[in-house]
Short mmCIF file of C-alpha atoms in Angstrom, two decimals:
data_model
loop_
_atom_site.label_atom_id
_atom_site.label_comp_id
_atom_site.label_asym_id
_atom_site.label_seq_id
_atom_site.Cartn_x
_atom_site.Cartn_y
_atom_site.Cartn_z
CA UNK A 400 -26.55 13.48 -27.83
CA UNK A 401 -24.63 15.57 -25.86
CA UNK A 402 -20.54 16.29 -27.22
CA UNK A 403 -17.65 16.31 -25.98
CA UNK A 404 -15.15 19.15 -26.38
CA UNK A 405 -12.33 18.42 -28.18
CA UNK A 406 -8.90 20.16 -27.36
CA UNK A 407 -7.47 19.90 -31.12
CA UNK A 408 -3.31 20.06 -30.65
CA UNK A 409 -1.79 22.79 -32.87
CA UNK A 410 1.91 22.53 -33.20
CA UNK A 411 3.75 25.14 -32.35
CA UNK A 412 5.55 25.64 -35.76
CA UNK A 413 2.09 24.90 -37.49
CA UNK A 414 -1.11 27.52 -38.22
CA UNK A 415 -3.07 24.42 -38.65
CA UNK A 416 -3.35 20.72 -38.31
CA UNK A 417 -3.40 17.92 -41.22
CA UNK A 418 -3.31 14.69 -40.37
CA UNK A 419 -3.36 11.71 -42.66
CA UNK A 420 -4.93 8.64 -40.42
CA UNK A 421 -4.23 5.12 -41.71
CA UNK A 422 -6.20 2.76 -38.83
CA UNK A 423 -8.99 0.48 -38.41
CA UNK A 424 -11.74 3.04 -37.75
CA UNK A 425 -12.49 6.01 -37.01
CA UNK A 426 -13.71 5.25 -33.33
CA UNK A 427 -17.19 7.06 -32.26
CA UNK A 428 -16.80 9.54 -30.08
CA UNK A 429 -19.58 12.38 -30.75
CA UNK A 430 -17.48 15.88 -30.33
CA UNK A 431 -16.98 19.57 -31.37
CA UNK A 432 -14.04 21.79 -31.14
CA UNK A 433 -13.88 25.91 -32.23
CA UNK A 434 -11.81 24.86 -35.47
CA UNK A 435 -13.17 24.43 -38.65
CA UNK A 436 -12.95 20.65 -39.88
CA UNK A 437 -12.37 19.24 -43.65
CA UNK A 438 -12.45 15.82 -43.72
CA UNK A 439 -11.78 14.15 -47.60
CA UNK A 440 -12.81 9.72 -47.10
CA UNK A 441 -10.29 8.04 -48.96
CA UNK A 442 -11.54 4.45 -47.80
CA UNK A 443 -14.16 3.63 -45.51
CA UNK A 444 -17.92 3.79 -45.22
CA UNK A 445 -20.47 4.09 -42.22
CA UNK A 446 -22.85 6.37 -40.86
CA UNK A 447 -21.40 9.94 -39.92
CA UNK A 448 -23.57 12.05 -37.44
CA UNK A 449 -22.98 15.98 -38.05
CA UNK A 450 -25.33 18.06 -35.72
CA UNK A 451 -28.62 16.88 -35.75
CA UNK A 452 -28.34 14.93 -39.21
CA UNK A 453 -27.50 11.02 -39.47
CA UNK A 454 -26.41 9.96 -43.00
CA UNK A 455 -23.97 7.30 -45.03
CA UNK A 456 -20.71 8.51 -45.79
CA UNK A 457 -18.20 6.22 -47.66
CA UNK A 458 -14.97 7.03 -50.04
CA UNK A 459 -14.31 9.98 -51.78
CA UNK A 460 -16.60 12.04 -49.73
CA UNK A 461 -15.41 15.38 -48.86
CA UNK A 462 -17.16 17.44 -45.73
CA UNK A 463 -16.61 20.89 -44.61
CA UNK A 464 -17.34 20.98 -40.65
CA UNK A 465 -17.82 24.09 -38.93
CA UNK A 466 -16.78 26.14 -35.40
CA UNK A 467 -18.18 24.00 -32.94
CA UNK A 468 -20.61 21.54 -34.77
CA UNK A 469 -20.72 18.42 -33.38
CA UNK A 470 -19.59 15.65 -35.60
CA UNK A 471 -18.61 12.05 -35.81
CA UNK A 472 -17.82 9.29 -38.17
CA UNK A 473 -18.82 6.05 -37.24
CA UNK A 474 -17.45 3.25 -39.39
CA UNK A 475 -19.51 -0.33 -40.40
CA UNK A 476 -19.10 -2.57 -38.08
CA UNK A 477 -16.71 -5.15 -40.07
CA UNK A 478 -14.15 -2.24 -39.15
CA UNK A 479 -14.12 -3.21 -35.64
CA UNK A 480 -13.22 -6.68 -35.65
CA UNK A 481 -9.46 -5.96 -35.70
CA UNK A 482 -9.15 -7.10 -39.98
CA UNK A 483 -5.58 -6.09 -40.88
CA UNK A 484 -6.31 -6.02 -44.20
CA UNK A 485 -9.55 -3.64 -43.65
CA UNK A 486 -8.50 0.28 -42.74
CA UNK A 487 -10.09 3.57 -43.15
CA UNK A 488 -8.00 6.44 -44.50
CA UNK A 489 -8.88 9.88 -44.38
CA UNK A 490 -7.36 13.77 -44.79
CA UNK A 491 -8.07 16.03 -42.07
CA UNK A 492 -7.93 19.94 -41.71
CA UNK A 493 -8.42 21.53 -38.66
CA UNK A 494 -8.20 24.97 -38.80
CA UNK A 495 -9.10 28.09 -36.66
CA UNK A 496 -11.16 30.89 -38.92
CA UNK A 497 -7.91 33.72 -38.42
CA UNK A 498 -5.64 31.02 -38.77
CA UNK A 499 -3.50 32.25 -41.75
CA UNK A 500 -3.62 35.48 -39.49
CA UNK A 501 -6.29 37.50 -38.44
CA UNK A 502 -5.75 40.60 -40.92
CA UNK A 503 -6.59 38.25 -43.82
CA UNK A 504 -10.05 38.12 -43.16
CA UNK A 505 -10.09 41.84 -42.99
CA UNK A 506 -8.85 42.06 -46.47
CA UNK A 507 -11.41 43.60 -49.07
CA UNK A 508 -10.02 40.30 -51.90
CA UNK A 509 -11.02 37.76 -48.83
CA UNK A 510 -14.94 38.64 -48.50
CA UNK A 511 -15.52 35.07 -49.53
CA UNK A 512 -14.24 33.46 -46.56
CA UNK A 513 -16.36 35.14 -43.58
CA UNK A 514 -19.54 33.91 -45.77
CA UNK A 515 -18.01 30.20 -46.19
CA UNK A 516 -17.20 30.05 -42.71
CA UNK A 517 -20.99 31.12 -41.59
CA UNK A 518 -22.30 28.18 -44.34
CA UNK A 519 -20.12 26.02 -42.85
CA UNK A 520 -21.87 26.05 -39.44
CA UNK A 521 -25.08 23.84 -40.71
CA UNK A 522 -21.78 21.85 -42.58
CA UNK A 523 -21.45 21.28 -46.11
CA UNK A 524 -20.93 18.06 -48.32
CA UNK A 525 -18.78 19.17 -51.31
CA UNK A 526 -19.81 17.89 -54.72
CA UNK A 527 -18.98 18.21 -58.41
CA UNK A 528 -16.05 19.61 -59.71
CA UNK A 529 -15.42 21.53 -56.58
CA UNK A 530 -14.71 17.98 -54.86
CA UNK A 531 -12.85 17.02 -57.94
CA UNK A 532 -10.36 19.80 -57.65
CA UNK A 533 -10.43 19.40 -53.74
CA UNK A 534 -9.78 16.38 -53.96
CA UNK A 535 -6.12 17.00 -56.08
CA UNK A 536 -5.05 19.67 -53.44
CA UNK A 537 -6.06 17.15 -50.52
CA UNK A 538 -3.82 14.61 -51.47
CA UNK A 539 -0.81 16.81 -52.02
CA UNK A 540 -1.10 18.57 -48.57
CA UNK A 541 0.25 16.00 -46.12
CA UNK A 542 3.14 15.95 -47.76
CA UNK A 543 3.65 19.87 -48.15
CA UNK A 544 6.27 21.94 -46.27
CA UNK A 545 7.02 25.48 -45.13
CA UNK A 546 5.67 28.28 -48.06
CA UNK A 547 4.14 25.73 -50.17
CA UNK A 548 2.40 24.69 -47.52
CA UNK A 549 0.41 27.70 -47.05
CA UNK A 550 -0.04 28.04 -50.73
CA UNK A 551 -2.00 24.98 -50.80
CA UNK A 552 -3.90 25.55 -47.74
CA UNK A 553 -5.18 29.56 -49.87
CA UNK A 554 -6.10 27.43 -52.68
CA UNK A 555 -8.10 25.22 -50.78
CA UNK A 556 -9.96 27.87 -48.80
CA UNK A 557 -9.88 29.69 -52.36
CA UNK A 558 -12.32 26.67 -54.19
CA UNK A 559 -14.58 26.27 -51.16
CA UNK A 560 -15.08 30.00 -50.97
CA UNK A 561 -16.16 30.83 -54.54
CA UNK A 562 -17.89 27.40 -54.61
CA UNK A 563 -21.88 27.26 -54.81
CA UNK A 564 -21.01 22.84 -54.96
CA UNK A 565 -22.31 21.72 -51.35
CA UNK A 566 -25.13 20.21 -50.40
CA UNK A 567 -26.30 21.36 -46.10
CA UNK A 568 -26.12 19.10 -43.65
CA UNK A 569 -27.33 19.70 -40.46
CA UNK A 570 -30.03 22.28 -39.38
CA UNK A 571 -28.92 25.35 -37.25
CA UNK A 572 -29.40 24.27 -34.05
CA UNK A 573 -27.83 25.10 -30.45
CA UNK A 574 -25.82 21.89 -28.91
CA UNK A 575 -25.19 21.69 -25.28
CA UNK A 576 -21.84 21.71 -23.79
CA UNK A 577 -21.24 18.54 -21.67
CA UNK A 578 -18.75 16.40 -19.51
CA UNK A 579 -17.07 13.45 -19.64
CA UNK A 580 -20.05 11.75 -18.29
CA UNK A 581 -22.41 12.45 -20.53
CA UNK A 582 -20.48 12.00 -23.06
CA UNK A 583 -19.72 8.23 -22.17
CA UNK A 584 -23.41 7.72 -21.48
CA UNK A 585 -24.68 8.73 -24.76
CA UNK A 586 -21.58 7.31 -27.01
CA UNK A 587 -22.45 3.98 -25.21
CA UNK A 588 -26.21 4.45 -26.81
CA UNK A 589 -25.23 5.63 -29.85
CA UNK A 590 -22.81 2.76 -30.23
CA UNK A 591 -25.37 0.23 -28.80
CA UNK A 592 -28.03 1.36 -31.11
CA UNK A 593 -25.45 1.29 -34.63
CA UNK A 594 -24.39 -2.31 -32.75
CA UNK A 595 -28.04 -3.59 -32.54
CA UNK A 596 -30.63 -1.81 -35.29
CA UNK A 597 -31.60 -4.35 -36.20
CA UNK A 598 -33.26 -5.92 -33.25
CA UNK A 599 -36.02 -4.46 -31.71
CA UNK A 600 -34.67 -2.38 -29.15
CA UNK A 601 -37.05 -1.72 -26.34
CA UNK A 602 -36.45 1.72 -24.13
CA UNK A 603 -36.28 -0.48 -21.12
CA UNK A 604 -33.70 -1.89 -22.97
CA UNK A 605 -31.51 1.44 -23.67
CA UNK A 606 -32.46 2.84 -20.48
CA UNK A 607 -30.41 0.41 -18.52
CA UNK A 608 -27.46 1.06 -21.34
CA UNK A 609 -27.66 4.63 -19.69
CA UNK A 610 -28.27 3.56 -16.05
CA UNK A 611 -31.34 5.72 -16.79
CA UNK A 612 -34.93 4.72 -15.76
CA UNK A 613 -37.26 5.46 -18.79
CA UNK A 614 -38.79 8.64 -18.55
CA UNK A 615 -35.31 10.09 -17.34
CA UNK A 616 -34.15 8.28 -20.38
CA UNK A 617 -36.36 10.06 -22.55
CA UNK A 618 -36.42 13.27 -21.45
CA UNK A 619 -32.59 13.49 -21.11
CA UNK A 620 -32.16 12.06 -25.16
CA UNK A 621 -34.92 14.53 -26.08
CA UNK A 622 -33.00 17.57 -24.66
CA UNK A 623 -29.38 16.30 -25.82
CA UNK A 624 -30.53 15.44 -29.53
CA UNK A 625 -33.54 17.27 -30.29
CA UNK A 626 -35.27 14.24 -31.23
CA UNK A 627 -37.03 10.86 -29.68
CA UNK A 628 -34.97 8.03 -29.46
CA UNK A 629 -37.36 5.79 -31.43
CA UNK A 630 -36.57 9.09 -34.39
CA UNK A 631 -32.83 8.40 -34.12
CA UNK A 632 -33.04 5.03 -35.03
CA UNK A 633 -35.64 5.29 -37.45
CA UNK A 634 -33.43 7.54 -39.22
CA UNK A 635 -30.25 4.55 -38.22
CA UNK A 636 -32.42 2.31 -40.34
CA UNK A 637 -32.96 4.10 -42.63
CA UNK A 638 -29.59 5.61 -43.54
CA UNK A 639 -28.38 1.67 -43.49
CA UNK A 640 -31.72 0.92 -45.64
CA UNK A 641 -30.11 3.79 -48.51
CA UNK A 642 -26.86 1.87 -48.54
CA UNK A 643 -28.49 -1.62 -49.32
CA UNK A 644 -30.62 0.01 -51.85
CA UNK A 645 -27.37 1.66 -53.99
CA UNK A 646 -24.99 -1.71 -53.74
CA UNK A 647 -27.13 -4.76 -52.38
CA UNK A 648 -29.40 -5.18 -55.57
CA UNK A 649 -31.60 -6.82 -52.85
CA UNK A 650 -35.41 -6.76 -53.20
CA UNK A 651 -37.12 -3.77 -50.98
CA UNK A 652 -38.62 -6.50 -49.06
CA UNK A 653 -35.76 -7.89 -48.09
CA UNK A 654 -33.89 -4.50 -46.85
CA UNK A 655 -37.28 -3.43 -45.19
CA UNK A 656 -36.80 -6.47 -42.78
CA UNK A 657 -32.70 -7.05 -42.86
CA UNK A 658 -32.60 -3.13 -41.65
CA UNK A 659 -35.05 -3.78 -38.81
CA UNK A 660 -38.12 -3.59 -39.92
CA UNK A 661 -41.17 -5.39 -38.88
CA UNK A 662 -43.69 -4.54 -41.51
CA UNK A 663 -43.50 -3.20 -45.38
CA UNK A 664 -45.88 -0.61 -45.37
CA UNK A 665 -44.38 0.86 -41.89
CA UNK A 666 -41.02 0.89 -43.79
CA UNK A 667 -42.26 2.87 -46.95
CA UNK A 668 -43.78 5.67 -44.84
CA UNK A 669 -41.29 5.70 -42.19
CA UNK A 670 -38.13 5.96 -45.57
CA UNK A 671 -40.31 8.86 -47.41
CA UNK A 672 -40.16 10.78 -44.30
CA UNK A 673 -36.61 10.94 -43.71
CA UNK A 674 -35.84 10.99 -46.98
CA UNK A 675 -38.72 12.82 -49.27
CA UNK A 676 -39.03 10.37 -51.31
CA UNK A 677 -40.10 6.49 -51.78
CA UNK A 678 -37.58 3.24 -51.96
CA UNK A 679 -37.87 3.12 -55.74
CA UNK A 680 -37.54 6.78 -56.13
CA UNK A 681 -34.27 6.89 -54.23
CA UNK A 682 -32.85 3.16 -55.93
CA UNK A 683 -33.58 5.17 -59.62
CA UNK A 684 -32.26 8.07 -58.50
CA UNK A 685 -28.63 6.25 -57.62
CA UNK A 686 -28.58 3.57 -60.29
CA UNK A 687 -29.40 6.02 -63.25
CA UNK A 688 -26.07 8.50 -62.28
#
């Protein structure tokens, strides 16, 4: 889908943003913006969609967004019927590359951080004891003022630069710039189709969502996404399909048909190809950690 710019509000007194959100979700609006984004889960799961990739994120998960990559986290959908006792909470970093001046990435001791900042385009899921220690410096930057501050903000950039603990998330691919328009058409699919997966959802049916005849429907999702529209949520179902498979305990059976699936052996071939390997394979694979 097509994203919106972002303007991202830098203070004037501040080289970079943090914000600690408290709220119900995290809303859904697909977007991009030239600074840098680290975004630590403390509560909430969903589906986040970072470039072309659609995958599960819930708490404790720490991603490194890059300049520009398109990116949003959309939240289950029990955190959108206005539950005061259900919130997400999250740390956010938004940071320009030359932010802590433009003369420290010219420095021979700062090679690292040109080549993190180029990884960080395709965007990176921390893991191991990078995230571990990430996670310690995260939590004690909202509240940090003045020089310390900045000291926090080096060591941060200092553990993601000498890190090899990520895991790519998108593929490099060039997104289109687009206006509000757009933007509102294909948030309204997205959200329709995260709403509704488990229906079947006919293309008649999401063309009118986009006041879109069919084959302007089609083309215009193809060019926007890189992929059909029947691939995006395939790969809807099957991120949701992942989740029930960790913490459901359900039989594959039952997932294949809750996640909106008509037919078991569709299922099986349709989850190996988005995720390389079969249900079983993936329910070990998360049960034996």
């Amino acid at each position: 889908m097509k994203p919106l710019f972002q303007k991202v509000p830098v203070k004037l007194e501040s080289s970079f943003i943090i914000r600690h959100d408290v709220r119900p979700n995290f809303g859904g609006i697909w977007h991009y913006h030239p600074e840098l984004e680290l975004h630590y889960i403390i509560k909430g799961e969903g589906v986040r969609f970072i470039g072309d990739n659609i995958s599960n994120f819930s708490h404790g998960e720490i991603v490194l967004v890059g300049e520009n990559l398109p990116h949003t986290w959309r939240c289950k959908e029990e955190y959108f019927q206005n539950d005061p006792d259900l919130k997400v909470e999250a740390v956010v970093i938004q940071f320009l590359p030359d932010c802590l001046g433009k003369s420290l990435l010219s420095l021979p001791e700062a090679y690292l951080l040109p080549k993190l900042y180029e990884r960080a385009k395709s965007g990176l899921v921390i893991t191991g004891n990078t995230r571990e220690k990430l996670t310690h410096l995260l939590t004690a930057i909202p509240k940090a003022q003045n020089l310390e501050r900045l000291s926090l903000m080096l060591s941060i950039l200092h553990t993601l630069a000498e890190s090899d603990e990520y895991e790519n998330i998108a593929n490099g691919q060039t997104f289109y710039q687009s206006n509000e328009s757009d933007t509102i058409r294909l948030n309204k699919v997205c959200n329709y189709t995260l709403s509704n997966y488990k229906k079947d959802i006919t293309l008649e049916e999401i063309a009118a969502i986009s006041n879109l005849s069919v084959t302007s429907f089609c083309r215009y999702f193809k060019l926007m996404t890189k992929k059909t529209y029947y691939d995006f949520l395939i790969e809807i179902r099957i991120s949701h399909a992942c989740r029930a498979l960790v913490k459901d305990h359900l039989p594959t059976e039952v997932i294949c048909f809750d996640c909106g699936f008509n037919n078991v052996s569709n299922f099986y071939r349709h989850f190996k190809k988005v995720t390389g390997i079969t249900p079983l394979e993936y329910k070990r694979k998360y049960h034996t950690k």
